[in-house]
CSV table of C-alpha atoms in Angstrom, one decimal:
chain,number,residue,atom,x,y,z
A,1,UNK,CA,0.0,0.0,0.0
A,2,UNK,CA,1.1,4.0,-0.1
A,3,UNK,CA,3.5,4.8,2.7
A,4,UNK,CA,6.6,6.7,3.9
A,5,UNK,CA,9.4,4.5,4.6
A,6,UNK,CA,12.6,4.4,6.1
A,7,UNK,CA,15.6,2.2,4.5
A,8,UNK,CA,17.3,2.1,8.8
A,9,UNK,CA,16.4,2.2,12.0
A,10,UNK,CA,19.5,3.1,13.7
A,11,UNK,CA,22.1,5.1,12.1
A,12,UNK,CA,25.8,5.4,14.3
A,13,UNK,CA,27.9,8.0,12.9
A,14,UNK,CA,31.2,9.3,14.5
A,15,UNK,CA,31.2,13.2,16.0
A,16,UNK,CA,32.1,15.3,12.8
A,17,UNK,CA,30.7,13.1,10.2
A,18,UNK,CA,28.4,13.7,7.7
A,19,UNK,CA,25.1,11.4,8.2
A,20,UNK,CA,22.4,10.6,5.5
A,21,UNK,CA,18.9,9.9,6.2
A,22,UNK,CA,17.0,8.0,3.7
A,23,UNK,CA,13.1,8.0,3.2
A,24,UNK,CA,11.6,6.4,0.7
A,25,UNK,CA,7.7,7.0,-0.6
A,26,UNK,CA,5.3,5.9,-2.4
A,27,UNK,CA,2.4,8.4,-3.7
A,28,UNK,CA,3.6,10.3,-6.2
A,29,UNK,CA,1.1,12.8,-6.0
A,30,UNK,CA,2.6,13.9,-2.6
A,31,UNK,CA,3.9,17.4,-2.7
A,32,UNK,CA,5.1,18.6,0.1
A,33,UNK,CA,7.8,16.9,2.4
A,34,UNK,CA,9.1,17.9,6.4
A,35,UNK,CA,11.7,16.3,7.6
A,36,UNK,CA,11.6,16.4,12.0
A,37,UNK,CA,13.8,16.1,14.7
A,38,UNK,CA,12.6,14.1,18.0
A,39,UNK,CA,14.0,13.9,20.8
A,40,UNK,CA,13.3,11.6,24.2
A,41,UNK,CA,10.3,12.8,25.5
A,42,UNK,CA,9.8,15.7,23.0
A,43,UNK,CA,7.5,16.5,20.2
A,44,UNK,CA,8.6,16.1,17.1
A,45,UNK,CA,10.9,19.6,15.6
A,46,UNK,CA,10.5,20.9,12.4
A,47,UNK,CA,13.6,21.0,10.9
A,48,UNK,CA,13.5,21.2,7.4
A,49,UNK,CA,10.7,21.3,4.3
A,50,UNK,CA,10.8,20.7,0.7
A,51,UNK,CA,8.3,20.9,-2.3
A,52,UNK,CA,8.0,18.9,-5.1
A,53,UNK,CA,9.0,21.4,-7.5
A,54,UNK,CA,12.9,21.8,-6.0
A,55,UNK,CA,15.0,18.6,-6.0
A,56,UNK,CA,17.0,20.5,-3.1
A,57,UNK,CA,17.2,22.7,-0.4
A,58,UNK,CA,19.8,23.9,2.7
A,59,UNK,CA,19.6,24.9,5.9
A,60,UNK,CA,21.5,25.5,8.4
A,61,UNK,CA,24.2,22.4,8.6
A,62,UNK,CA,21.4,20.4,6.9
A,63,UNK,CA,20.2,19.8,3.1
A,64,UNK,CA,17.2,17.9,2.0
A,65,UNK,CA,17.4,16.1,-1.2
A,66,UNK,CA,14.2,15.1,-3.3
A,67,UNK,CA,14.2,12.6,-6.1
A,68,UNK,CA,11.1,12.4,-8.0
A,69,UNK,CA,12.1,9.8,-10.2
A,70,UNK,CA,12.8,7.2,-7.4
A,71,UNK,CA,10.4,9.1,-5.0
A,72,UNK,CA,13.4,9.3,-2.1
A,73,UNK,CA,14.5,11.7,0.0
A,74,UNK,CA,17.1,12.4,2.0
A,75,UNK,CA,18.4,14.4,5.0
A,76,UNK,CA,22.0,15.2,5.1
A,77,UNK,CA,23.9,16.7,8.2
A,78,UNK,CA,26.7,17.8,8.3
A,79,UNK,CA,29.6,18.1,10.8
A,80,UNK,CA,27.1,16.0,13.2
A,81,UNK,CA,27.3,16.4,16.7
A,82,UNK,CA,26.1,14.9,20.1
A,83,UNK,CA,23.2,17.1,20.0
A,84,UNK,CA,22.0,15.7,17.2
A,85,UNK,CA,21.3,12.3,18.3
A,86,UNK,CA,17.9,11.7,18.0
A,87,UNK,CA,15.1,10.1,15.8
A,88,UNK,CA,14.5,11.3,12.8
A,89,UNK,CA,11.1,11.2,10.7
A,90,UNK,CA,10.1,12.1,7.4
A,91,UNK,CA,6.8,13.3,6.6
A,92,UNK,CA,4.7,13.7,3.4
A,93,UNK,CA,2.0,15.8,2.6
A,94,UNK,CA,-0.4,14.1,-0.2
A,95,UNK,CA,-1.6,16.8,-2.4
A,96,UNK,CA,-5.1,18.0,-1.0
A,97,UNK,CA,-5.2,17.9,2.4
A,98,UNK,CA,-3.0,19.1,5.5
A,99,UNK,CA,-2.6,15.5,6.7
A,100,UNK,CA,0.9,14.5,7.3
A,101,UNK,CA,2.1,10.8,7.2
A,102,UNK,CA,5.0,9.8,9.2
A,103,UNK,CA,7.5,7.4,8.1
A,104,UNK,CA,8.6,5.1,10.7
A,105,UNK,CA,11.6,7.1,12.2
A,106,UNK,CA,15.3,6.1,12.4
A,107,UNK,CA,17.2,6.9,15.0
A,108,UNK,CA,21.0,8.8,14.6
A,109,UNK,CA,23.4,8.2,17.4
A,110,UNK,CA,26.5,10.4,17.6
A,111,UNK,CA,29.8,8.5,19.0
A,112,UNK,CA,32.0,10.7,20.7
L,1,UNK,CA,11.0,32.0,19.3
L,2,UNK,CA,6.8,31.4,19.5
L,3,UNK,CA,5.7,27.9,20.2
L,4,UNK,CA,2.6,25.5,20.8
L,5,UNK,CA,2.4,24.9,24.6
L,6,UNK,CA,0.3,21.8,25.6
L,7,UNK,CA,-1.6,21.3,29.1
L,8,UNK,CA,-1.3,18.9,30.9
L,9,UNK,CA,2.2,17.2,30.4
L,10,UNK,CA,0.9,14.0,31.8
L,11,UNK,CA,-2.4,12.9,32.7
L,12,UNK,CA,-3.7,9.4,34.3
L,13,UNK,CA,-7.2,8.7,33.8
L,14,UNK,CA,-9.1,5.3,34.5
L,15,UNK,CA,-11.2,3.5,31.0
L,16,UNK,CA,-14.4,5.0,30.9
L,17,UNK,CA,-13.3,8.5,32.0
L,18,UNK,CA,-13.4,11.6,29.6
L,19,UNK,CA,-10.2,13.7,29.3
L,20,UNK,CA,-9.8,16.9,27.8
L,21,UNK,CA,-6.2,17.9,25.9
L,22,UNK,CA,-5.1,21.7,25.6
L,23,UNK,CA,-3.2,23.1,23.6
L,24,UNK,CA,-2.0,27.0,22.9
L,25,UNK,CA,-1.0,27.4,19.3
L,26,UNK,CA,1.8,29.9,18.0
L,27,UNK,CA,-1.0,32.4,18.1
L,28,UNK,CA,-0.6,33.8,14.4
L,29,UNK,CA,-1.2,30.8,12.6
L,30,UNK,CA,-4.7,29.4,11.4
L,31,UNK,CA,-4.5,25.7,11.4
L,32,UNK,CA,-4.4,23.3,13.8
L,33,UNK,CA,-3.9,19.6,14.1
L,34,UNK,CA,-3.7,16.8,16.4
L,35,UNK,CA,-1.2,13.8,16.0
L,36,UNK,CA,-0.5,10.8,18.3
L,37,UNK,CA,2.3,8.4,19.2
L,38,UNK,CA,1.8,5.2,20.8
L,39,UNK,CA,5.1,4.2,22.2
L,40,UNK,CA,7.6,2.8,20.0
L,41,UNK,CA,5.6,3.9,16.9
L,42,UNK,CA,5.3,6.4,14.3
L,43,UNK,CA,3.3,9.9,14.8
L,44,UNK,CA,-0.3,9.6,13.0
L,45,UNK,CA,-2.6,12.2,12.2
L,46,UNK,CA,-5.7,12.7,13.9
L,47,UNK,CA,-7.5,15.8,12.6
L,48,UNK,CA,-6.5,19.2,11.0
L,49,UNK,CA,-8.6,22.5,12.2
L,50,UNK,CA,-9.4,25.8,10.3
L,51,UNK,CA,-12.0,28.2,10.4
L,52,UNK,CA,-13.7,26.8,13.2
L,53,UNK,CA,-14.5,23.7,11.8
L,54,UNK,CA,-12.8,20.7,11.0
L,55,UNK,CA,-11.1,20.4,7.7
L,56,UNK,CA,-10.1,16.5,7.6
L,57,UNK,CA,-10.0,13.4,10.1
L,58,UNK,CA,-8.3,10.0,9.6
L,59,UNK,CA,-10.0,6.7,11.1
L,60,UNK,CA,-8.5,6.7,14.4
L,61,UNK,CA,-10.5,9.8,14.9
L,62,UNK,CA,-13.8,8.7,15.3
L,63,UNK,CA,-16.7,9.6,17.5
L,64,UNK,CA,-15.1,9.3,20.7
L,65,UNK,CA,-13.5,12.0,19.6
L,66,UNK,CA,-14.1,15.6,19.6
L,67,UNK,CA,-12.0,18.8,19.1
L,68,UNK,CA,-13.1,22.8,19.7
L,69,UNK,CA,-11.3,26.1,19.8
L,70,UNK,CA,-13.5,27.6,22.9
L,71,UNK,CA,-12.1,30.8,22.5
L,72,UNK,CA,-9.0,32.7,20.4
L,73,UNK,CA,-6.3,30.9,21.8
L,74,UNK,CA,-7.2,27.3,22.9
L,75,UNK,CA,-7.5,24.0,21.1
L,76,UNK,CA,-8.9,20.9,22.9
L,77,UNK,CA,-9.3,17.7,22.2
L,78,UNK,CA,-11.7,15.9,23.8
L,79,UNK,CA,-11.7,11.7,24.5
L,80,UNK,CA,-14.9,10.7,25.6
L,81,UNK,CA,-14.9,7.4,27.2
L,82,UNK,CA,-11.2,6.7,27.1
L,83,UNK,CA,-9.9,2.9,26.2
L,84,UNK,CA,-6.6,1.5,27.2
L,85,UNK,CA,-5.9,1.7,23.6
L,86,UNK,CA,-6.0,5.1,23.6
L,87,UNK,CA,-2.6,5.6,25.6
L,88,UNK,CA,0.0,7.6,23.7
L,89,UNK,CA,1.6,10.9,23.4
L,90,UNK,CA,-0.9,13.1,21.7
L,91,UNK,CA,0.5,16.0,20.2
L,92,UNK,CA,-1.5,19.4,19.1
L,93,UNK,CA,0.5,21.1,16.4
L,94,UNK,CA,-0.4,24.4,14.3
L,95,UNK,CA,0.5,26.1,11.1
L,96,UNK,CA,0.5,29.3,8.8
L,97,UNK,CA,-1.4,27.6,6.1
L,98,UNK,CA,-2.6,25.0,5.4
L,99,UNK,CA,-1.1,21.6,2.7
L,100,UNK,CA,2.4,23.0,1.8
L,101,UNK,CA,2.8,24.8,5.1
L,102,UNK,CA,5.0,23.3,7.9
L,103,UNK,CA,3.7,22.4,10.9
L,104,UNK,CA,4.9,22.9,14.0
L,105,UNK,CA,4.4,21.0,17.6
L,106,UNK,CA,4.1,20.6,21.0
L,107,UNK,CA,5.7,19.1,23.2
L,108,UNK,CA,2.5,16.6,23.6
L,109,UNK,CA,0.2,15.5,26.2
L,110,UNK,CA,1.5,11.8,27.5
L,111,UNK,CA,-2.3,9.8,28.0
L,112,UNK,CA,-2.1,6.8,30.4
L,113,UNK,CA,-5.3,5.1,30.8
L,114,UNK,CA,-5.8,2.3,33.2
């Protein structure tokens, strides 16, 4: 059936690394993607968004690729540090609508 | 920086009982939503808010449920009858706009019902 996916639940990078999220979807009339930050006990924060009509987009220490084709995107962070270790989830938006579906979240650990 | 505030942080209710959920959205922004998070799973949509009425609810969000801005700055949602099922993390979250506009959250609302 439609969903948003994630390719790994637990990601290990070392401090200063880059780290790659991977999200993976299926309705390709979604439009509108968010990638959030959520940490123990926390609600999930936004971090990043993207619309269908850009295949990429920075922020601050992060960039958000979109590929249409293959309907996956990504979240890339760079320099990652201990604060950053958290789960991360995708979300889609599907056209009409202000629904968000969640993929299943993976979770980055930092090593010192 | 603005942000949605949620009352309470925790609540502990027994099955049968109704429980209410507040939330405070960032006050300029026009929707609202509610998500929940049973433990160990993924967020899921409840309901989205605007203009007093509500604009789209998933199947989780059935009867038992209820949601109503009382006045300019409050959201509820309301659990009528609460099931043990309905334990999770419920988080109210609010928005500019509507579809393409990102949504931001609380820090959610953790539901224990015994």
């Amino acid at each position: 059936g439609e969903s948003v996916g994630l390719h790994l639940p637990t990601l290990s990078v070392q401090e200063g690394d880059n780290s790659i999220i991977n999200c993976a979807y299926s309705n390709s009339a979604s439009d509108y993607f968010i990638w959030y930050k959520q940490e123990s006990g926390k609600g999930p924060q936004f971090i990043i968004d993207i619309r269908s009509n850009m295949d990429k987009r920075q922020g601050q220490r992060v960039t958000v690729l979109l590929n249409k084709t293959v309907k996956h995107l990504s979240l890339q962070i760079a320099a990652t540090q201990p604060g950053d270790s958290a789960v991360y989830f995708c979300a889609e938006n599907r056209g009409a609508g202000n629904m968000l579906t969640f993929g299943g979240g993976t979770r980055l650990m930092v090593k010192p | 920086e603005p942000e949605v505030t949620q009352t309470p942080s925790h609540q502990v209710t027994q099955m049968g009982q109704e429980v209410i959920l507040r939330c405070v959205p960032i006050s300029n922004h026009l929707y609202f939503y509610w998500y929940r998070q049973i433990l160990g799973q993924k967020v899921e949509f409840l309901v989205s808010f605007y203009n007093n009425e509500i604009s789209e609810k998933s199947e989780i969000f059935d009867d038992q449920f209820s949601v109503e801005r009382p006045d300019g700055s409050n959201f509820t949602l309301k659990i009528r009858s609460t099931k043990l099922e309905d334990s999770a993390m419920y988080f109210c979250a609010s928005s500019t706009q509507g579809g393409s506009g990102g949504q931001y959250f609380g820090p959610g609302t953790r539901l224990l019902v015994l």
